[in-house]
Amino acid sequence: MFTPLAFGLQDVILLVVAVGGLGAFGIGAVLLFLFFRSSRSGTRGASQPVVYGNLVQCPNCGYMNPLETAACLNCRHPLSHMRGQPVPAAPAAPAAVPGYVPPQPQVPPPVQPTAGQQYAPAPAPVPAPAPGPVQAAPVPPPAPVAHQVPAEPPPPAPAGMPRAWLEGAGGAIMGHQAVLTQADTLVGRSTTCDVQIYDPKVSRRHFVIRYANGAFFLQDQQSSRGTRINGQPVMAQKLDDGDHIELGDSSLIFHVE
């Protein structure tokens, strides 16, 4: 006949501990598997920066950086940008020429008077003449006005650059046009900008439109309210004909032939 097993309190405790240990081991194995899986997927998903002429685009935030930049100027993400393209080496600094040190003049020692030599007494000071009537100095003729030097013209457009312009579609620049005549065109509220927009919500240096490698790119200059292209906020993006650019309460349309 079947005889039931008798379990004591000690046997029950050992059984509970064994079951708990097996459960902890299983959970640890599952967590370790998920960790290695996420590490491999993260490694496979890492993208490489894209080079556009003399610009390199950050794979993390899309910011356009100069080609020789080692880390993104916006998010500090490292840029391993060289798909076979070496970074141009900086020109070697000229060797320092030692400065010329002029010889120090030698001061002759003071002459000591010898015995028998006597110095003549200094002559008495001559009294100043009495002041006479003061005559007014003649007024000089006005100096000729110098001709104003004309401002330095902007640098010419790069060879092969197509005709492109910005059309004001809303806000303070509504109805105006600005032709892009150089490689870098700065847009903002400051008077030093190539395209000035009198909008209080536009930053002094809002964004730059750069022509490189046969295409136009927009790069935000850390503006306070950001830049949107076709309704999407961007830091750096290639421009196409008809793109709508929004900054502050103003909007522009990019055109290129």
mmCIF file of C-alpha atoms in Angstrom:
data_model
loop_
_atom_site.group_PDB
_atom_site.id
_atom_site.type_symbol
_atom_site.label_atom_id
_atom_site.label_comp_id
_atom_site.label_asym_id
_atom_site.label_seq_id
_atom_site.Cartn_x
_atom_site.Cartn_y
_atom_site.Cartn_z
ATOM 1 C CA MET A 1 0.000 0.000 0.000
ATOM 2 C CA PHE A 2 1.045 3.613 -0.571
ATOM 3 C CA THR A 3 2.520 5.188 2.486
ATOM 4 C CA PRO A 4 2.242 9.039 2.622
ATOM 5 C CA LEU A 5 5.463 10.912 3.204
ATOM 6 C CA ALA A 6 5.776 12.934 6.327
ATOM 7 C CA PHE A 7 7.322 16.424 5.901
ATOM 8 C CA GLY A 8 8.716 18.264 8.815
ATOM 9 C CA LEU A 9 9.082 22.034 9.231
ATOM 10 C CA GLN A 10 12.753 21.857 8.253
ATOM 11 C CA ASP A 11 11.910 20.054 5.005
ATOM 12 C CA VAL A 12 9.328 22.689 4.084
ATOM 13 C CA ILE A 13 11.826 25.513 4.672
ATOM 14 C CA LEU A 14 14.456 23.812 2.505
ATOM 15 C CA LEU A 15 11.897 23.298 -0.272
ATOM 16 C CA VAL A 16 10.874 26.983 -0.203
ATOM 17 C CA VAL A 17 14.525 28.101 -0.309
ATOM 18 C CA ALA A 18 15.255 25.779 -3.260
ATOM 19 C CA VAL A 19 12.247 27.041 -5.243
ATOM 20 C CA GLY A 20 13.213 30.680 -4.515
ATOM 21 C CA GLY A 21 16.798 30.071 -5.657
ATOM 22 C CA LEU A 22 15.634 28.532 -8.935
ATOM 23 C CA GLY A 23 13.322 31.503 -9.528
ATOM 24 C CA ALA A 24 16.094 34.056 -8.872
ATOM 25 C CA PHE A 25 18.431 32.166 -11.205
ATOM 26 C CA GLY A 26 15.816 32.205 -13.958
ATOM 27 C CA ILE A 27 15.156 35.939 -13.571
ATOM 28 C CA GLY A 28 18.900 36.678 -13.644
ATOM 29 C CA ALA A 29 19.324 34.636 -16.832
ATOM 30 C CA VAL A 30 16.461 36.533 -18.526
ATOM 31 C CA LEU A 31 17.888 39.950 -17.510
ATOM 32 C CA LEU A 32 21.356 38.971 -18.750
ATOM 33 C CA PHE A 33 19.902 37.892 -22.102
ATOM 34 C CA LEU A 34 17.989 41.176 -22.486
ATOM 35 C CA PHE A 35 21.130 43.178 -21.618
ATOM 36 C CA PHE A 36 23.259 41.497 -24.302
ATOM 37 C CA ARG A 37 20.446 41.810 -26.822
ATOM 38 C CA SER A 38 20.017 45.563 -26.218
ATOM 39 C CA SER A 39 23.805 46.095 -26.398
ATOM 40 C CA ARG A 40 24.012 44.383 -29.789
ATOM 41 C CA SER A 41 21.004 46.230 -31.167
ATOM 42 C CA GLY A 42 22.445 49.563 -29.951
ATOM 43 C CA THR A 43 25.732 48.795 -31.663
ATOM 44 C CA ARG A 44 23.974 47.867 -34.888
ATOM 45 C CA GLY A 45 21.802 51.024 -34.775
ATOM 46 C CA ALA A 46 24.689 53.490 -34.432
ATOM 47 C CA SER A 47 24.853 55.527 -37.592
ATOM 48 C CA GLN A 48 27.805 57.249 -39.116
ATOM 49 C CA PRO A 49 27.974 61.011 -39.790
ATOM 50 C CA VAL A 50 27.320 62.123 -43.375
ATOM 51 C CA VAL A 51 29.824 64.397 -45.127
ATOM 52 C CA TYR A 52 28.542 67.154 -47.463
ATOM 53 C CA GLY A 53 31.539 68.862 -49.057
ATOM 54 C CA ASN A 54 33.198 70.856 -46.268
ATOM 55 C CA LEU A 55 30.378 70.056 -43.776
ATOM 56 C CA VAL A 56 29.664 66.951 -41.689
ATOM 57 C CA GLN A 57 26.184 66.235 -40.298
ATOM 58 C CA CYS A 58 25.899 64.919 -36.734
ATOM 59 C CA PRO A 59 24.072 61.515 -36.692
ATOM 60 C CA ASN A 60 22.684 62.279 -33.249
ATOM 61 C CA CYS A 61 20.993 65.698 -33.706
ATOM 62 C CA GLY A 62 21.485 66.533 -37.423
ATOM 63 C CA TYR A 63 23.592 69.661 -36.785
ATOM 64 C CA MET A 64 25.919 70.689 -39.662
ATOM 65 C CA ASN A 65 29.492 71.040 -38.387
ATOM 66 C CA PRO A 66 32.754 72.074 -40.097
ATOM 67 C CA LEU A 67 34.633 69.118 -41.550
ATOM 68 C CA GLU A 68 37.539 69.311 -39.087
ATOM 69 C CA THR A 69 35.276 69.244 -35.976
ATOM 70 C CA ALA A 70 35.972 66.253 -33.692
ATOM 71 C CA ALA A 71 32.693 66.538 -31.737
ATOM 72 C CA CYS A 72 29.292 68.048 -32.592
ATOM 73 C CA LEU A 73 29.094 71.738 -31.654
ATOM 74 C CA ASN A 74 25.443 71.299 -30.610
ATOM 75 C CA CYS A 75 25.242 67.988 -28.640
ATOM 76 C CA ARG A 76 28.983 67.132 -28.217
ATOM 77 C CA HIS A 77 28.443 63.749 -29.939
ATOM 78 C CA PRO A 78 31.805 62.433 -31.240
ATOM 79 C CA LEU A 79 32.147 62.622 -35.022
ATOM 80 C CA SER A 80 34.068 59.725 -36.559
ATOM 81 C CA HIS A 81 33.537 61.380 -39.916
ATOM 82 C CA MET A 82 36.025 60.105 -42.261
ATOM 83 C CA ARG A 83 34.626 57.725 -44.788
ATOM 84 C CA GLY A 84 37.964 57.756 -46.578
ATOM 85 C CA GLN A 85 38.185 61.568 -46.504
ATOM 86 C CA PRO A 86 41.103 62.904 -44.439
ATOM 87 C CA VAL A 87 40.668 66.078 -42.426
ATOM 88 C CA PRO A 88 42.649 68.891 -44.075
ATOM 89 C CA ALA A 89 45.786 69.528 -42.086
ATOM 90 C CA ALA A 90 46.234 72.966 -40.623
ATOM 91 C CA PRO A 91 49.039 75.012 -42.229
ATOM 92 C CA ALA A 92 52.286 74.818 -40.361
ATOM 93 C CA ALA A 93 53.053 77.908 -38.341
ATOM 94 C CA PRO A 94 56.188 79.806 -39.445
ATOM 95 C CA ALA A 95 59.233 79.366 -37.291
ATOM 96 C CA ALA A 96 59.570 82.055 -34.673
ATOM 97 C CA VAL A 97 62.297 84.586 -35.431
ATOM 98 C CA PRO A 98 64.216 85.683 -32.340
ATOM 99 C CA GLY A 99 63.622 89.346 -31.641
ATOM 100 C CA TYR A 100 66.414 91.852 -32.094
ATOM 101 C CA VAL A 101 67.730 93.198 -28.808
ATOM 102 C CA PRO A 102 69.468 96.576 -29.285
ATOM 103 C CA PRO A 103 72.717 97.088 -27.383
ATOM 104 C CA GLN A 104 72.423 99.030 -24.152
ATOM 105 C CA PRO A 105 74.069 102.469 -24.326
ATOM 106 C CA GLN A 106 77.057 102.903 -22.068
ATOM 107 C CA VAL A 107 76.892 105.970 -19.819
ATOM 108 C CA PRO A 108 80.343 107.558 -19.349
ATOM 109 C CA PRO A 109 81.370 108.081 -15.718
ATOM 110 C CA PRO A 110 81.070 111.624 -14.368
ATOM 111 C CA VAL A 111 84.208 113.763 -14.678
ATOM 112 C CA GLN A 112 85.738 114.597 -11.310
ATOM 113 C CA PRO A 113 87.352 118.062 -11.102
ATOM 114 C CA THR A 114 91.080 118.011 -10.531
ATOM 115 C CA ALA A 115 93.002 120.174 -8.136
ATOM 116 C CA GLY A 116 93.246 123.762 -9.290
ATOM 117 C CA GLN A 117 90.147 123.542 -11.467
ATOM 118 C CA GLN A 118 87.305 125.852 -10.563
ATOM 119 C CA TYR A 119 83.876 126.014 -12.061
ATOM 120 C CA ALA A 120 82.433 129.347 -13.060
ATOM 121 C CA PRO A 121 79.238 130.249 -11.205
ATOM 122 C CA ALA A 122 76.005 129.742 -13.047
ATOM 123 C CA PRO A 123 74.695 132.876 -14.794
ATOM 124 C CA ALA A 124 71.842 134.703 -13.119
ATOM 125 C CA PRO A 125 68.407 133.962 -14.613
ATOM 126 C CA VAL A 126 67.156 136.526 -17.078
ATOM 127 C CA PRO A 127 63.839 138.051 -15.939
ATOM 128 C CA ALA A 128 60.877 137.326 -18.165
ATOM 129 C CA PRO A 129 59.611 140.256 -20.217
ATOM 130 C CA ALA A 130 56.429 141.953 -19.104
ATOM 131 C CA PRO A 131 53.337 140.515 -20.757
ATOM 132 C CA GLY A 132 52.032 142.590 -23.599
ATOM 133 C CA PRO A 133 48.647 142.669 -25.246
ATOM 134 C CA VAL A 134 47.475 139.220 -26.245
ATOM 135 C CA GLN A 135 46.594 138.828 -29.893
ATOM 136 C CA ALA A 136 44.021 136.287 -30.961
ATOM 137 C CA ALA A 137 45.441 133.438 -32.964
ATOM 138 C CA PRO A 138 44.274 133.340 -36.566
ATOM 139 C CA VAL A 139 41.495 130.855 -37.241
ATOM 140 C CA PRO A 140 42.809 128.122 -39.559
ATOM 141 C CA PRO A 141 40.803 127.436 -42.691
ATOM 142 C CA PRO A 142 38.462 124.441 -42.489
ATOM 143 C CA ALA A 143 40.129 121.201 -43.415
ATOM 144 C CA PRO A 144 38.879 119.588 -46.603
ATOM 145 C CA VAL A 145 36.352 116.819 -46.003
ATOM 146 C CA ALA A 146 37.805 113.443 -46.886
ATOM 147 C CA HIS A 147 35.822 111.366 -49.314
ATOM 148 C CA GLN A 148 34.024 108.467 -47.651
ATOM 149 C CA VAL A 149 35.582 105.123 -48.492
ATOM 150 C CA PRO A 150 32.932 102.847 -50.003
ATOM 151 C CA ALA A 151 32.095 99.697 -48.068
ATOM 152 C CA GLU A 152 33.875 96.537 -49.106
ATOM 153 C CA PRO A 153 31.674 94.578 -51.537
ATOM 154 C CA PRO A 154 30.513 91.108 -50.443
ATOM 155 C CA PRO A 155 32.530 88.132 -51.687
ATOM 156 C CA PRO A 156 31.422 86.803 -55.073
ATOM 157 C CA ALA A 157 29.213 83.739 -55.311
ATOM 158 C CA PRO A 158 31.003 80.379 -55.718
ATOM 159 C CA ALA A 159 31.441 79.082 -59.240
ATOM 160 C CA GLY A 160 28.429 77.097 -60.388
ATOM 161 C CA MET A 161 26.119 78.381 -57.631
ATOM 162 C CA PRO A 162 22.533 78.490 -58.987
ATOM 163 C CA ARG A 163 20.276 81.502 -58.562
ATOM 164 C CA ALA A 164 18.427 81.295 -55.244
ATOM 165 C CA TRP A 165 16.355 83.747 -53.216
ATOM 166 C CA LEU A 166 14.106 84.060 -50.152
ATOM 167 C CA GLU A 167 10.517 85.278 -50.566
ATOM 168 C CA GLY A 168 8.777 86.922 -47.600
ATOM 169 C CA ALA A 169 5.535 85.036 -46.967
ATOM 170 C CA GLY A 170 4.463 86.411 -43.574
ATOM 171 C CA GLY A 171 5.339 88.712 -40.699
ATOM 172 C CA ALA A 172 7.811 91.591 -40.838
ATOM 173 C CA ILE A 173 9.332 90.462 -44.166
ATOM 174 C CA MET A 174 6.020 89.969 -45.992
ATOM 175 C CA GLY A 175 6.298 91.011 -49.656
ATOM 176 C CA HIS A 176 10.114 91.351 -49.664
ATOM 177 C CA GLN A 177 12.709 89.275 -51.517
ATOM 178 C CA ALA A 178 16.370 88.614 -50.714
ATOM 179 C CA VAL A 179 18.691 87.128 -53.355
ATOM 180 C CA LEU A 180 21.445 84.795 -52.086
ATOM 181 C CA THR A 181 24.666 86.107 -53.638
ATOM 182 C CA GLN A 182 27.352 84.406 -51.512
ATOM 183 C CA ALA A 183 28.212 81.008 -50.062
ATOM 184 C CA ASP A 184 27.065 81.896 -46.506
ATOM 185 C CA THR A 185 23.984 84.089 -45.932
ATOM 186 C CA LEU A 186 23.238 85.082 -42.310
ATOM 187 C CA VAL A 187 19.578 85.763 -41.437
ATOM 188 C CA GLY A 188 18.514 87.451 -38.192
ATOM 189 C CA ARG A 189 17.532 90.655 -36.398
ATOM 190 C CA SER A 190 21.020 92.223 -36.119
ATOM 191 C CA THR A 191 22.101 94.987 -38.485
ATOM 192 C CA THR A 192 25.185 92.905 -39.346
ATOM 193 C CA CYS A 193 23.052 90.140 -40.892
ATOM 194 C CA ASP A 194 22.897 89.735 -44.672
ATOM 195 C CA VAL A 195 19.093 89.429 -44.445
ATOM 196 C CA GLN A 196 17.681 91.522 -41.565
ATOM 197 C CA ILE A 197 14.189 90.801 -40.183
ATOM 198 C CA TYR A 198 12.650 93.359 -37.765
ATOM 199 C CA ASP A 199 10.835 90.775 -35.634
ATOM 200 C CA PRO A 200 11.270 90.833 -31.799
ATOM 201 C CA LYS A 201 10.899 87.034 -31.707
ATOM 202 C CA VAL A 202 13.754 86.546 -34.197
ATOM 203 C CA SER A 203 17.236 86.112 -32.692
ATOM 204 C CA ARG A 204 20.053 88.490 -33.603
ATOM 205 C CA ARG A 205 21.803 85.637 -35.464
ATOM 206 C CA HIS A 206 18.998 83.177 -36.227
ATOM 207 C CA PHE A 207 20.213 80.849 -39.001
ATOM 208 C CA VAL A 208 22.696 80.574 -41.884
ATOM 209 C CA ILE A 209 21.982 79.335 -45.409
ATOM 210 C CA ARG A 210 25.174 77.754 -46.780
ATOM 211 C CA TYR A 211 25.922 76.587 -50.331
ATOM 212 C CA ALA A 212 28.295 73.609 -50.455
ATOM 213 C CA ASN A 213 28.750 70.539 -52.655
ATOM 214 C CA GLY A 214 26.089 71.674 -55.117
ATOM 215 C CA ALA A 215 23.287 72.123 -52.552
ATOM 216 C CA PHE A 216 21.902 74.644 -50.051
ATOM 217 C CA PHE A 217 21.761 73.831 -46.329
ATOM 218 C CA LEU A 218 20.063 75.668 -43.433
ATOM 219 C CA GLN A 219 21.875 75.653 -40.084
ATOM 220 C CA ASP A 220 20.279 77.144 -36.954
ATOM 221 C CA GLN A 221 22.626 79.424 -34.946
ATOM 222 C CA GLN A 222 21.418 78.473 -31.459
ATOM 223 C CA SER A 223 18.365 80.744 -31.798
ATOM 224 C CA SER A 224 16.154 81.261 -28.737
ATOM 225 C CA ARG A 225 12.879 80.171 -30.401
ATOM 226 C CA GLY A 226 14.221 77.748 -33.008
ATOM 227 C CA THR A 227 13.683 77.330 -36.753
ATOM 228 C CA ARG A 228 10.995 75.259 -38.511
ATOM 229 C CA ILE A 229 11.031 73.924 -42.086
ATOM 230 C CA ASN A 230 7.630 72.879 -43.445
ATOM 231 C CA GLY A 231 6.295 72.913 -39.870
ATOM 232 C CA GLN A 232 9.026 70.694 -38.373
ATOM 233 C CA PRO A 233 11.672 72.069 -35.946
ATOM 234 C CA VAL A 234 15.202 71.529 -37.304
ATOM 235 C CA MET A 235 18.792 72.338 -36.389
ATOM 236 C CA ALA A 236 20.317 71.628 -39.822
ATOM 237 C CA GLN A 237 18.705 70.414 -43.025
ATOM 238 C CA LYS A 238 19.156 70.463 -46.803
ATOM 239 C CA LEU A 239 16.859 72.962 -48.536
ATOM 240 C CA ASP A 240 14.706 72.196 -51.574
ATOM 241 C CA ASP A 241 12.821 74.552 -53.857
ATOM 242 C CA GLY A 242 9.559 75.680 -52.248
ATOM 243 C CA ASP A 243 10.485 74.875 -48.636
ATOM 244 C CA HIS A 244 8.666 77.057 -46.058
ATOM 245 C CA ILE A 245 10.964 78.452 -43.342
ATOM 246 C CA GLU A 246 9.417 79.809 -40.124
ATOM 247 C CA LEU A 247 11.263 81.930 -37.540
ATOM 248 C CA GLY A 248 9.525 83.953 -34.834
ATOM 249 C CA ASP A 249 6.330 85.464 -36.286
ATOM 250 C CA SER A 250 7.835 85.630 -39.799
ATOM 251 C CA SER A 251 7.967 83.085 -42.611
ATOM 252 C CA LEU A 252 10.007 82.712 -45.806
ATOM 253 C CA ILE A 253 9.842 80.557 -48.929
ATOM 254 C CA PHE A 254 13.127 79.251 -50.380
ATOM 255 C CA HIS A 255 13.430 79.278 -54.187
ATOM 256 C CA VAL A 256 16.232 77.906 -56.382
ATOM 257 C CA GLU A 257 16.432 77.613 -60.150
#
